[in-house]
Tab-separated table of C-alpha atoms in Angstrom:
chain	number	residue	atom	x	y	z
A	823	MET	CA	-16.069	-28.838	51.014
A	824	SER	CA	-17.783	-28.017	47.950
A	825	VAL	CA	-18.466	-24.769	46.023
A	826	LEU	CA	-21.681	-24.112	44.687
A	827	SER	CA	-21.504	-22.445	41.417
A	828	PRO	CA	-24.206	-19.779	40.589
A	829	ALA	CA	-26.749	-21.023	37.703
A	830	PRO	CA	-25.645	-19.833	34.342
A	831	HIS	CA	-27.821	-16.697	32.851
A	832	PRO	CA	-29.564	-17.874	29.492
A	833	VAL	CA	-27.522	-16.111	26.758
A	834	LEU	CA	-30.268	-13.789	24.792
A	835	PRO	CA	-29.763	-13.851	20.983
A	836	ARG	CA	-28.924	-10.411	19.635
A	837	HIS	CA	-31.210	-9.835	16.988
A	838	ALA	CA	-29.030	-9.675	13.903
A	839	SER	CA	-32.248	-9.516	12.164
A	840	ARG	CA	-33.349	-6.237	13.405
A	841	PRO	CA	-31.686	-3.402	11.137
A	842	ALA	CA	-29.994	-0.795	13.132
A	843	PRO	CA	-32.014	3.097	13.877
A	844	ARG	CA	-31.504	5.064	10.956
A	845	PRO	CA	-30.922	8.626	12.110
A	846	ALA	CA	-34.102	10.607	11.662
A	847	THR	CA	-32.488	13.207	9.565
A	848	ALA	CA	-32.012	10.297	7.064
A	849	PRO	CA	-33.219	11.471	3.225
A	850	GLY	CA	-36.785	10.038	2.865
A	851	ASP	CA	-37.805	10.496	6.625
A	852	LEU	CA	-39.072	13.806	6.681
A	853	PRO	CA	-42.040	14.697	4.999
A	854	SER	CA	-42.460	16.699	1.880
A	855	GLN	CA	-44.007	19.930	1.706
A	856	ALA	CA	-46.932	18.067	-0.008
A	857	ASP	CA	-47.325	15.692	2.717
A	858	LEU	CA	-47.415	18.491	5.526
A	859	ARG	CA	-50.175	20.618	3.377
A	860	ARG	CA	-52.361	17.564	3.014
A	861	PHE	CA	-51.938	16.975	6.708
A	862	GLU	CA	-52.575	20.244	7.656
A	863	GLU	CA	-56.244	19.879	5.209
A	864	LEU	CA	-57.095	16.605	6.772
A	865	LEU	CA	-56.650	17.967	10.549
A	866	ALA	CA	-58.711	21.205	9.520
A	867	ALA	CA	-61.662	18.987	8.045
A	868	LEU	CA	-61.615	17.000	11.239
A	869	PRO	CA	-64.668	17.974	13.458
A	870	LEU	CA	-63.514	19.574	16.603
A	871	THR	CA	-65.384	18.267	19.644
A	872	PRO	CA	-65.935	21.069	22.194
A	873	ALA	CA	-63.766	20.351	25.561
A	874	VAL	CA	-67.286	21.163	27.594
A	875	VAL	CA	-71.005	21.004	26.016
A	876	VAL	CA	-73.741	22.469	27.805
A	877	ASP	CA	-76.990	20.632	26.482
A	878	LEU	CA	-80.015	22.430	27.727
A	879	PRO	CA	-82.516	19.907	26.761
A	880	GLY	CA	-81.245	16.855	27.923
A	881	ARG	CA	-79.855	19.063	31.035
A	882	ARG	CA	-76.141	17.618	30.636
A	883	LEU	CA	-73.049	18.817	31.387
A	884	VAL	CA	-70.598	17.423	29.360
A	885	VAL	CA	-66.872	17.695	30.027
A	886	ASP	CA	-64.335	16.125	27.519
A	887	GLY	CA	-66.920	13.828	26.661
A	888	ALA	CA	-67.681	12.612	29.768
A	889	ASP	CA	-71.148	13.460	31.532
A	890	VAL	CA	-70.954	15.548	34.953
A	891	ASP	CA	-73.639	14.741	37.398
A	892	LEU	CA	-75.002	17.395	38.637
A	893	THR	CA	-78.236	18.376	40.857
A	894	ARG	CA	-81.053	19.707	39.638
A	895	GLN	CA	-79.857	23.320	40.917
A	896	GLU	CA	-76.332	22.820	39.960
A	897	PHE	CA	-77.542	22.273	36.321
A	898	ASP	CA	-79.677	25.466	36.252
A	899	LEU	CA	-76.832	27.260	37.750
A	900	VAL	CA	-74.707	26.123	34.778
A	901	ALA	CA	-77.172	26.705	32.322
A	902	TYR	CA	-78.126	30.489	33.441
A	903	LEU	CA	-74.217	31.361	33.515
A	904	ALA	CA	-74.090	29.091	30.015
A	905	ARG	CA	-76.802	31.519	28.652
A	906	SER	CA	-74.804	34.870	29.567
A	907	ALA	CA	-70.973	33.366	28.639
A	908	GLY	CA	-68.345	36.037	28.759
A	909	ARG	CA	-70.545	38.314	30.883
A	910	VAL	CA	-70.364	39.112	34.648
A	911	VAL	CA	-73.935	37.973	36.501
A	912	THR	CA	-74.542	38.953	39.766
A	913	ARG	CA	-75.622	37.198	42.518
A	914	ASP	CA	-78.830	38.832	42.520
A	915	GLU	CA	-79.184	37.660	38.898
A	916	LEU	CA	-78.480	34.380	39.629
A	917	TYR	CA	-80.848	33.784	42.653
A	918	ALA	CA	-83.400	35.557	40.407
A	919	GLY	CA	-82.429	33.722	37.104
A	920	ALA	CA	-80.831	30.219	38.539
A	921	TRP	CA	-83.019	30.039	41.425
A	922	ARG	CA	-86.355	31.525	40.240
A	923	SER	CA	-86.774	33.768	43.423
A	924	GLN	CA	-85.002	36.561	45.141
A	925	ASP	CA	-86.196	35.242	48.316
A	926	LEU	CA	-82.666	34.296	49.383
A	927	SER	CA	-81.326	36.337	52.493
A	928	GLU	CA	-78.937	38.930	52.138
A	929	GLY	CA	-75.350	37.594	52.544
A	930	THR	CA	-76.072	34.093	52.132
A	931	ARG	CA	-73.241	31.645	50.615
A	932	THR	CA	-76.047	29.825	48.300
A	933	VAL	CA	-74.716	30.525	44.987
A	934	ASP	CA	-70.771	30.420	46.369
A	935	VAL	CA	-71.627	26.762	47.640
A	936	HIS	CA	-73.028	25.794	43.992
A	937	VAL	CA	-70.284	27.282	42.569
A	938	ARG	CA	-67.716	25.338	44.525
A	939	ARG	CA	-69.634	21.863	43.478
A	940	VAL	CA	-70.041	22.535	40.056
A	941	ARG	CA	-66.183	23.477	39.740
A	942	ALA	CA	-65.202	20.574	42.001
A	943	LYS	CA	-67.345	18.179	39.899
A	944	SER	CA	-66.352	19.278	36.727
A	945	GLY	CA	-62.872	19.537	37.322
A	946	LEU	CA	-62.695	23.082	35.668
A	947	ASP	CA	-61.648	25.443	37.982
A	948	GLY	CA	-61.301	28.022	34.786
A	949	LEU	CA	-64.654	27.340	33.619
A	950	ILE	CA	-66.324	29.680	36.171
A	951	THR	CA	-64.447	32.865	37.506
A	952	THR	CA	-65.309	34.692	40.703
A	953	VAL	CA	-65.353	38.564	40.337
A	954	ARG	CA	-64.846	39.693	43.550
A	955	GLY	CA	-67.423	41.607	45.070
A	956	VAL	CA	-69.614	41.319	41.983
A	957	GLY	CA	-70.607	37.678	40.897
A	958	TYR	CA	-69.573	35.276	38.691
A	959	ARG	CA	-68.711	34.532	34.618
A	960	LEU	CA	-68.829	31.584	32.542
A	961	ASN	CA	-65.656	32.061	30.271
A	962	ALA	CA	-66.434	31.834	26.645
A	963	LEU	CA	-64.005	28.876	26.015
A	964	ASP	CA	-63.410	27.904	22.338
A	965	GLY	CA	-64.414	24.729	23.768
A	966	LEU	CA	-67.736	25.419	24.783
A	967	ARG	CA	-70.527	24.855	23.189
A	968	LEU	CA	-74.136	25.442	24.093
A	969	ASP	CA	-76.988	23.192	22.641
A	970	GLY	CA	-80.581	24.040	22.778
């Protein structure tokens, strides 16, 4: 009866040429105050890209650099809210402004459905806030830019 021995495992060399890691607090590892000031100046000089861009002439909504595919009516809704950013807009005002009509029947959920779709497509639930019993507000975020 023969005993099978397992196949030998290859021996991996230790990387003797690689130096051992130094502690993070070793002298020379921490930036100087001058380095920090230069970094802050460079950072302040960088152009900030807004998280949300409403491009009125191009009829585009851009979120984090990506175009959001909106229908004509969804874009009209976003554009109207963007022009009134930070202010509560009533449903009646949205009907008159974004739909250019007040013929929609009382109690219709048209605006609510379109707002829900814009929220889902943009991925930004906090962009449009529902003000219960009144209407909607597009939050004037630091990263919001209105072009046009």
